[in-house]
Tab-separated table of C-alpha atoms in Angstrom:
chain	number	residue	atom	x	y	z
U	1270	MET	CA	11.469	23.482	-32.441
U	1271	LYS	CA	13.611	24.604	-29.751
U	1272	TYR	CA	11.722	25.021	-26.367
U	1273	ASP	CA	12.177	27.692	-23.615
U	1274	TYR	CA	10.895	24.885	-21.288
U	1275	LEU	CA	10.729	21.266	-21.195
U	1276	ILE	CA	8.897	20.030	-18.376
U	1277	VAL	CA	8.630	16.594	-17.558
U	1278	GLY	CA	5.569	15.371	-15.647
U	1279	ALA	CA	1.926	17.067	-16.163
U	1280	GLY	CA	0.873	17.238	-12.727
U	1281	LEU	CA	0.302	20.320	-10.354
U	1282	PHE	CA	4.018	21.510	-9.957
U	1283	GLY	CA	4.766	21.244	-13.888
U	1284	ALA	CA	1.189	22.323	-14.947
U	1285	VAL	CA	1.662	25.453	-12.679
U	1286	PHE	CA	5.206	26.208	-13.753
U	1287	ALA	CA	4.350	25.583	-17.100
U	1288	CYS	CA	1.385	28.177	-17.096
U	1289	GLU	CA	3.308	30.927	-15.269
U	1290	ALA	CA	5.560	30.468	-17.781
U	1291	VAL	CA	3.495	30.859	-20.804
U	1292	LYS	CA	2.140	34.307	-19.451
U	1293	LYS	CA	5.780	35.271	-19.765
U	1294	GLY	CA	5.973	34.109	-23.469
U	1295	LYS	CA	7.616	31.051	-23.035
U	1296	LYS	CA	7.824	27.918	-25.539
U	1297	CYS	CA	6.945	25.056	-23.122
U	1298	LEU	CA	6.947	21.306	-23.903
U	1299	VAL	CA	5.033	19.458	-21.310
U	1300	ILE	CA	5.667	15.489	-21.300
U	1301	ASP	CA	4.336	12.801	-19.375
U	1302	LYS	CA	4.860	9.230	-19.222
U	1303	ARG	CA	1.318	8.282	-18.253
U	1304	ASP	CA	-1.851	8.836	-20.665
U	1305	HIS	CA	-3.288	11.402	-18.914
U	1306	ILE	CA	-2.461	14.703	-17.524
U	1307	ALA	CA	-2.862	15.855	-13.988
U	1308	GLY	CA	-0.666	13.562	-12.347
U	1309	ASN	CA	-2.111	11.671	-9.185
U	1310	VAL	CA	-5.020	14.276	-8.896
U	1311	TYR	CA	-6.350	13.077	-12.267
U	1312	THR	CA	-10.012	12.350	-12.706
U	1313	TYR	CA	-12.372	11.159	-15.160
U	1314	GLU	CA	-15.988	10.625	-15.551
U	1315	GLN	CA	-17.773	7.249	-14.751
U	1316	ALA	CA	-21.596	6.828	-14.352
U	1317	GLY	CA	-21.914	10.882	-14.155
U	1318	ILE	CA	-19.595	10.834	-11.601
U	1319	GLN	CA	-16.294	12.382	-11.210
U	1320	ILE	CA	-13.672	9.584	-10.149
U	1321	HIS	CA	-10.331	10.235	-8.259
U	1322	LYS	CA	-8.323	7.904	-9.928
U	1323	TYR	CA	-5.216	7.921	-7.114
U	1324	GLY	CA	-7.476	8.090	-4.139
U	1325	ALA	CA	-9.256	10.956	-2.436
U	1326	HIS	CA	-8.095	14.683	-3.063
U	1327	ILE	CA	-9.641	17.310	-1.171
U	1328	PHE	CA	-8.016	20.816	-1.834
U	1329	HIS	CA	-7.550	22.824	1.151
U	1330	THR	CA	-5.704	25.755	2.182
U	1331	SER	CA	-4.825	28.950	4.419
U	1332	ASN	CA	-3.041	30.448	1.538
U	1333	ASP	CA	-4.698	33.350	-0.015
U	1334	ARG	CA	-2.454	33.442	-2.997
U	1335	VAL	CA	-2.771	29.603	-3.760
U	1336	TRP	CA	-6.752	29.681	-3.208
U	1337	ASP	CA	-6.940	32.856	-5.870
U	1338	TYR	CA	-5.080	30.890	-8.038
U	1339	VAL	CA	-6.571	27.638	-8.170
U	1340	ASN	CA	-10.077	29.684	-8.897
U	1341	GLN	CA	-8.558	31.289	-11.810
U	1342	HIS	CA	-8.899	27.598	-13.302
U	1343	ALA	CA	-11.543	25.971	-11.905
U	1344	ARG	CA	-15.049	26.708	-9.691
U	1345	PHE	CA	-14.527	25.174	-6.255
U	1346	ASN	CA	-17.767	23.427	-4.566
U	1347	ARG	CA	-18.019	23.829	-0.762
U	1348	TYR	CA	-17.289	20.260	-0.035
U	1349	THR	CA	-15.643	19.654	3.628
U	1350	ASN	CA	-13.757	16.651	4.443
U	1351	SER	CA	-15.612	14.737	7.781
U	1352	PRO	CA	-13.989	11.060	7.317
U	1353	ILE	CA	-15.182	8.347	9.182
U	1354	ALA	CA	-13.582	5.680	11.033
U	1355	ASN	CA	-14.804	1.975	11.023
U	1356	TYR	CA	-13.317	0.291	13.773
U	1357	LYS	CA	-14.900	-3.456	13.465
U	1358	GLY	CA	-18.436	-2.111	12.729
U	1359	GLU	CA	-18.062	0.692	15.465
U	1360	LEU	CA	-18.355	3.942	14.093
U	1361	TYR	CA	-16.403	6.985	14.925
U	1362	SER	CA	-16.026	10.784	14.025
U	1363	MET	CA	-12.573	11.806	12.531
U	1364	PRO	CA	-10.861	13.960	13.391
U	1365	PHE	CA	-10.978	12.945	17.281
U	1366	ASN	CA	-13.584	15.339	18.513
U	1367	MET	CA	-16.517	15.706	21.038
U	1368	TYR	CA	-18.468	12.988	18.969
U	1369	THR	CA	-15.546	10.723	18.970
U	1370	PHE	CA	-14.802	10.820	22.691
U	1371	ASN	CA	-18.683	10.551	23.353
U	1372	ARG	CA	-18.950	7.249	21.575
U	1373	MET	CA	-15.761	5.987	22.640
U	1374	TRP	CA	-16.386	6.436	26.515
U	1375	GLY	CA	-19.752	8.396	26.772
U	1376	VAL	CA	-18.580	11.678	28.037
U	1377	VAL	CA	-20.492	14.386	26.932
U	1378	THR	CA	-18.202	17.654	28.042
U	1379	PRO	CA	-14.944	18.512	27.034
U	1380	GLN	CA	-13.467	18.493	30.669
U	1381	GLU	CA	-14.588	14.898	30.900
U	1382	ALA	CA	-12.842	14.024	27.599
U	1383	LYS	CA	-9.739	15.623	28.482
U	1384	GLU	CA	-9.720	13.941	32.233
U	1385	GLN	CA	-10.275	11.004	30.608
U	1386	ILE	CA	-7.429	11.452	27.810
U	1387	GLN	CA	-5.204	12.475	30.879
U	1388	LYS	CA	-5.505	9.738	32.727
U	1389	GLN	CA	-4.906	7.146	30.314
U	1390	VAL	CA	-1.582	9.146	29.316
U	1391	ALA	CA	-0.577	9.213	32.797
U	1392	GLU	CA	-1.121	5.887	33.312
U	1393	SER	CA	0.886	4.772	30.392
U	1394	GLY	CA	4.095	6.409	32.191
U	1395	ILE	CA	5.756	7.244	29.035
U	1396	THR	CA	7.974	10.189	29.046
U	1397	GLU	CA	10.300	9.494	26.590
U	1398	PRO	CA	8.697	7.684	23.349
U	1399	LYS	CA	11.162	5.770	21.944
U	1400	ASN	CA	8.612	4.301	18.984
U	1401	LEU	CA	5.350	5.364	17.040
U	1402	GLU	CA	3.038	3.684	19.623
U	1403	GLU	CA	4.645	4.906	22.367
U	1404	GLN	CA	4.648	8.146	21.170
U	1405	ALA	CA	0.403	7.976	19.939
U	1406	VAL	CA	-0.240	6.688	23.331
U	1407	SER	CA	1.629	9.517	24.988
U	1408	LEU	CA	-0.809	11.952	23.190
U	1409	VAL	CA	-4.297	10.126	23.002
U	1410	GLY	CA	-4.100	7.501	25.512
U	1411	ARG	CA	-4.508	3.829	25.062
U	1412	ASP	CA	-8.249	3.708	23.929
U	1413	ILE	CA	-8.101	5.944	20.562
U	1414	TYR	CA	-4.553	4.669	19.818
U	1415	GLU	CA	-5.975	1.020	19.692
U	1416	LYS	CA	-9.103	1.437	18.379
U	1417	LEU	CA	-8.704	4.225	15.578
U	1418	VAL	CA	-4.217	4.806	15.292
U	1419	LYS	CA	-2.619	1.246	15.411
U	1420	GLY	CA	-4.468	-0.819	12.672
U	1421	TYR	CA	-4.430	2.190	10.137
U	1422	THR	CA	-1.028	3.193	10.497
U	1423	GLU	CA	0.425	-0.381	10.295
U	1424	LYS	CA	-1.535	-0.981	7.481
U	1425	GLN	CA	-0.049	2.451	5.910
U	1426	TRP	CA	3.496	1.560	6.486
U	1427	GLY	CA	3.576	-2.172	6.439
U	1428	ARG	CA	5.194	-2.280	9.951
U	1429	SER	CA	4.234	-2.630	13.435
U	1430	ALA	CA	3.755	0.453	15.380
U	1431	THR	CA	6.589	-0.743	17.715
U	1432	GLU	CA	8.926	-0.861	14.704
U	1433	LEU	CA	8.257	2.569	13.413
U	1434	PRO	CA	9.868	5.552	14.446
U	1435	ALA	CA	7.984	8.088	16.980
U	1436	PHE	CA	8.553	11.285	14.604
U	1437	ILE	CA	6.076	9.883	12.215
U	1438	ILE	CA	3.397	11.054	14.720
U	1439	LYS	CA	4.333	14.397	15.657
U	1440	ARG	CA	0.978	15.156	16.818
U	1441	LEU	CA	-2.335	13.822	16.768
U	1442	PRO	CA	-5.082	16.437	16.311
U	1443	VAL	CA	-7.564	16.481	19.272
U	1444	ARG	CA	-10.736	18.476	19.090
U	1445	PHE	CA	-12.847	19.380	22.162
U	1446	THR	CA	-15.595	20.315	20.347
U	1447	TYR	CA	-18.210	19.177	18.093
U	1448	ASP	CA	-16.848	20.108	14.930
U	1449	ASN	CA	-16.368	17.016	12.209
U	1450	ASN	CA	-14.080	19.224	9.729
U	1451	TYR	CA	-10.789	17.386	9.584
U	1452	PHE	CA	-9.026	20.503	8.260
U	1453	ASN	CA	-8.589	23.709	10.008
U	1454	ASP	CA	-7.711	25.466	6.808
U	1455	LEU	CA	-9.791	28.622	5.558
U	1456	TYR	CA	-10.830	27.423	2.195
U	1457	GLN	CA	-11.686	23.891	1.057
U	1458	GLY	CA	-13.649	22.083	-1.743
U	1459	ILE	CA	-13.117	19.988	-5.092
U	1460	PRO	CA	-13.242	21.577	-8.336
U	1461	ILE	CA	-16.500	21.376	-10.517
U	1462	GLY	CA	-16.450	18.774	-12.886
U	1463	GLY	CA	-12.961	17.367	-11.547
U	1464	TYR	CA	-9.399	18.280	-10.977
U	1465	THR	CA	-8.178	17.370	-14.913
U	1466	LYS	CA	-10.464	20.229	-15.992
U	1467	MET	CA	-8.244	22.509	-13.682
U	1468	VAL	CA	-5.231	20.892	-15.247
U	1469	GLU	CA	-6.585	21.531	-18.596
U	1470	SER	CA	-7.018	25.108	-18.129
U	1471	MET	CA	-3.504	25.694	-16.414
U	1472	LEU	CA	-1.798	23.983	-19.629
U	1473	ARG	CA	-3.442	26.230	-22.181
U	1474	GLY	CA	-0.522	27.574	-24.649
U	1475	CYS	CA	1.369	24.402	-23.956
U	1476	GLN	CA	2.129	21.703	-26.199
U	1477	VAL	CA	1.612	18.369	-24.521
U	1478	ARG	CA	2.808	15.023	-25.068
U	1479	LEU	CA	1.464	11.817	-23.206
U	1480	GLY	CA	3.051	8.217	-22.933
U	1481	GLU	CA	6.432	9.691	-23.113
U	1482	ASP	CA	9.398	8.736	-20.917
U	1483	PHE	CA	11.665	11.153	-20.447
U	1484	LEU	CA	14.545	8.761	-18.961
U	1485	LEU	CA	14.412	6.523	-22.250
U	1486	LYS	CA	15.320	9.394	-24.510
U	1487	LYS	CA	17.053	11.758	-22.116
U	1488	GLU	CA	19.741	13.273	-24.220
U	1489	GLU	CA	17.523	13.955	-27.209
U	1490	TYR	CA	14.869	15.792	-24.770
U	1491	LEU	CA	17.682	17.800	-22.878
U	1492	ALA	CA	18.413	18.980	-26.500
U	1493	MET	CA	15.174	20.283	-27.134
U	1494	ALA	CA	15.039	22.886	-24.434
U	1495	ASP	CA	17.042	25.703	-23.016
U	1496	LYS	CA	15.915	24.239	-18.893
U	1497	VAL	CA	13.924	21.546	-18.050
U	1498	VAL	CA	11.772	21.111	-15.196
U	1499	TYR	CA	11.767	17.587	-13.661
U	1500	THR	CA	9.359	16.241	-11.207
U	1501	GLY	CA	9.814	12.440	-11.449
U	1502	MET	CA	11.911	10.481	-8.684
U	1503	LEU	CA	15.282	12.166	-8.065
U	1504	ASP	CA	17.064	9.159	-8.033
U	1505	ASP	CA	15.656	8.150	-11.357
U	1506	TYR	CA	17.140	10.840	-13.117
U	1507	PHE	CA	20.657	10.186	-11.864
U	1508	GLY	CA	20.374	6.413	-12.639
U	1509	HIS	CA	20.048	5.220	-9.012
U	1510	CYS	CA	24.234	6.024	-8.733
U	1511	PHE	CA	23.705	6.293	-4.743
U	1512	GLY	CA	21.006	3.453	-4.268
U	1513	THR	CA	17.319	3.415	-4.544
U	1514	LEU	CA	14.997	5.798	-2.567
U	1515	GLU	CA	11.833	4.158	-0.725
U	1516	TYR	CA	8.254	5.068	-0.837
U	1517	ARG	CA	5.128	3.180	-0.083
U	1518	SER	CA	2.886	2.570	-2.635
U	1519	LEU	CA	-1.065	1.955	-3.460
U	1520	ARG	CA	-3.187	0.026	-4.840
U	1521	PHE	CA	-6.868	0.655	-6.026
U	1522	GLU	CA	-9.776	-1.803	-6.639
U	1523	THR	CA	-12.979	0.612	-7.846
U	1524	GLU	CA	-15.999	-0.754	-8.770
U	1525	GLU	CA	-19.689	0.648	-10.095
U	1526	LEU	CA	-22.428	-0.467	-7.999
U	1527	ASP	CA	-26.116	-0.496	-9.198
U	1528	MET	CA	-27.517	1.379	-6.055
U	1529	GLU	CA	-27.944	5.176	-5.132
U	1530	ASN	CA	-25.831	5.214	-1.991
U	1531	TYR	CA	-23.270	2.762	-0.660
U	1532	GLN	CA	-21.710	4.106	2.592
U	1533	GLY	CA	-23.136	7.738	2.892
U	1534	ASN	CA	-19.855	9.248	2.940
U	1535	ALA	CA	-17.128	10.014	0.753
U	1536	VAL	CA	-14.412	8.695	3.112
U	1537	VAL	CA	-14.490	5.931	5.346
U	1538	ASN	CA	-11.224	4.564	7.185
U	1539	PHE	CA	-11.049	1.539	8.340
U	1540	THR	CA	-8.812	1.343	11.129
U	1541	ASP	CA	-8.529	-2.333	12.337
U	1542	ARG	CA	-5.505	-4.364	11.259
U	1543	GLU	CA	-7.732	-7.443	9.902
U	1544	THR	CA	-9.430	-5.306	7.056
U	1545	PRO	CA	-6.842	-5.027	4.350
U	1546	TYR	CA	-7.785	-1.778	2.820
U	1547	THR	CA	-7.373	1.148	4.667
U	1548	ARG	CA	-10.533	3.324	3.397
U	1549	VAL	CA	-13.054	3.257	0.812
U	1550	ILE	CA	-14.433	6.288	-1.179
U	1551	GLU	CA	-17.564	6.824	-2.418
U	1552	HIS	CA	-16.562	9.334	-5.272
U	1553	LYS	CA	-20.219	10.715	-5.739
U	1554	HIS	CA	-20.274	12.346	-2.018
U	1555	PHE	CA	-17.551	14.837	-3.062
U	1556	GLU	CA	-19.674	16.489	-5.396
U	1557	PHE	CA	-23.093	16.100	-3.706
U	1558	GLY	CA	-24.165	13.394	-6.402
U	1559	ASN	CA	-27.829	12.007	-6.996
U	1560	GLN	CA	-26.889	9.888	-9.654
U	1561	GLU	CA	-28.825	6.417	-9.733
U	1562	LYS	CA	-25.401	4.157	-9.551
U	1563	THR	CA	-22.323	4.584	-7.413
U	1564	VAL	CA	-18.843	4.275	-7.894
U	1565	VAL	CA	-16.708	3.238	-4.880
U	1566	THR	CA	-12.711	2.525	-4.408
U	1567	ARG	CA	-10.649	0.369	-1.926
U	1568	GLU	CA	-7.481	1.774	-0.977
U	1569	TYR	CA	-4.815	-0.946	-0.381
U	1570	PRO	CA	-1.938	0.089	0.841
U	1571	ALA	CA	1.134	-1.830	-0.634
U	1572	ASP	CA	4.977	-2.033	-0.674
U	1573	TRP	CA	6.810	-0.672	-3.076
U	1574	GLN	CA	9.256	-1.950	-6.111
U	1575	PRO	CA	11.001	0.078	-8.274
U	1576	GLY	CA	8.423	0.212	-11.455
U	1577	ASP	CA	5.546	0.641	-9.035
U	1578	GLU	CA	3.827	4.122	-8.773
U	1579	PRO	CA	5.516	5.976	-5.576
U	1580	TYR	CA	3.077	7.453	-3.453
U	1581	TYR	CA	4.413	8.473	0.140
U	1582	PRO	CA	8.270	9.190	0.528
U	1583	MET	CA	9.840	6.576	3.132
U	1584	ASN	CA	11.672	9.826	5.206
U	1585	ASP	CA	13.635	7.793	7.750
U	1586	GLU	CA	16.900	8.776	8.671
U	1587	THR	CA	18.381	6.362	6.003
U	1588	ASN	CA	16.189	7.683	2.945
U	1589	ASN	CA	17.118	11.157	3.999
U	1590	THR	CA	20.586	10.616	4.148
U	1591	LEU	CA	20.459	8.975	0.707
U	1592	PHE	CA	18.455	12.071	-0.572
U	1593	GLU	CA	20.760	14.427	0.356
U	1594	LYS	CA	23.655	12.949	-1.514
U	1595	TYR	CA	21.621	13.142	-4.557
U	1596	GLN	CA	20.271	16.468	-3.689
U	1597	ASN	CA	23.838	17.803	-3.821
U	1598	LEU	CA	24.231	16.245	-7.056
U	1599	ALA	CA	20.909	17.930	-8.456
U	1600	LYS	CA	22.450	21.469	-7.463
U	1601	LYS	CA	25.187	21.066	-10.142
U	1602	GLU	CA	22.591	20.307	-12.832
U	1603	LYS	CA	22.743	24.154	-13.762
U	1604	ASN	CA	19.639	24.058	-16.168
U	1605	VAL	CA	17.143	21.367	-14.702
U	1606	ILE	CA	14.631	22.220	-11.976
U	1607	PHE	CA	13.738	19.666	-9.774
U	1608	GLY	CA	10.205	19.856	-8.276
U	1609	GLY	CA	7.423	18.214	-6.858
U	1610	ARG	CA	6.837	15.400	-4.283
U	1611	LEU	CA	9.139	13.006	-6.198
U	1612	GLY	CA	11.601	15.499	-7.358
U	1613	GLN	CA	12.224	16.999	-4.046
U	1614	TYR	CA	11.178	13.407	-1.893
U	1615	LYS	CA	8.945	15.152	-0.003
U	1616	TYR	CA	5.344	14.659	1.149
U	1617	TYR	CA	3.603	17.981	-0.241
U	1618	ASP	CA	0.069	18.357	0.044
U	1619	MET	CA	-1.940	20.268	-3.241
U	1620	ASP	CA	-1.415	23.421	-1.911
U	1621	ASP	CA	2.017	23.305	-0.856
U	1622	VAL	CA	3.271	21.908	-4.398
U	1623	ILE	CA	1.019	24.803	-6.026
U	1624	GLU	CA	2.817	27.555	-3.854
U	1625	GLN	CA	6.221	25.921	-4.347
U	1626	ALA	CA	5.917	25.837	-8.058
U	1627	LEU	CA	4.661	29.495	-8.497
U	1628	LEU	CA	7.878	30.046	-6.019
U	1629	CYS	CA	9.959	28.555	-8.510
U	1630	ALA	CA	8.367	30.449	-11.497
U	1631	GLU	CA	8.959	33.994	-9.636
U	1632	ARG	CA	12.597	33.044	-9.170
U	1633	GLU	CA	12.556	32.057	-12.887
U	1634	HIS	CA	11.330	34.832	-14.404
U	1635	SER	CA	12.512	37.627	-11.960
């Protein structure tokens, strides 16, 4: 069968594009080299709990169109992301807010907190930050940086904060209110029954093949459709002809525990350098579960090597320059659309991916 679109990758970009194409009467084949759909937002059930296999995914957006769209495919609960930071046994609220400042310095009013931060920023004497450490201290002062930024960031990127470029932290959200909601977006929640169920809805009307590696049968697959939507790694598509784009990766350790409640919160960040993982996720709290058992996942940042799962693009100057070369090649591929985090080598939130896919589908079918 000849398809209108071959869609490489059954994650959010591919699924949304496929959904919109089917609405226009197009025949779509969706393939994925993994053994499941939904990409990194994939969830599965264990002990009656929806498990986020590839780390915590909390949907949030202020985009009415995107919110209306996902609600066509899932019902969302009222989960609000309020992570806790654990620094050597001391617990702090995230994002940085009045609860954080009270725990840190004993202050109780916004004015006291502002004065404390301003004092530390002034004492630093930093006017032109040359690295991430100097940038963070110039924004929030030494205390918050040392306890809540430094260790977590160094684990996440695998480098000392003094070796990381300042632009990684353009700003640090500071709230002088007693508000633990991590996101400022108008809408927020988790799909009831998990993300996989939502993506299944998007893929209705498509043929889906799993365990299929597009690059191993590239010419064969290219001949099967009029157009290709490719959401894999951009440099992979072109055989790394200019070199390899770099990423940071993650490793997950998940265990089921014979207890009702392990940490009392869905997400706890471990901000000291010595703890090897960055956070512990207790999945049942995403859906207000009261199951007798619980499932927790420890998330370990990892150096990325070709063949590992890529999670975070290393958007430094070297990699961005390399990406531009591949992007110029991509523009010459008239019948191939490159989309998603990997296809565009950019860190997108879920709502950004969905918006980009909707806009792409509009351009195709206008």
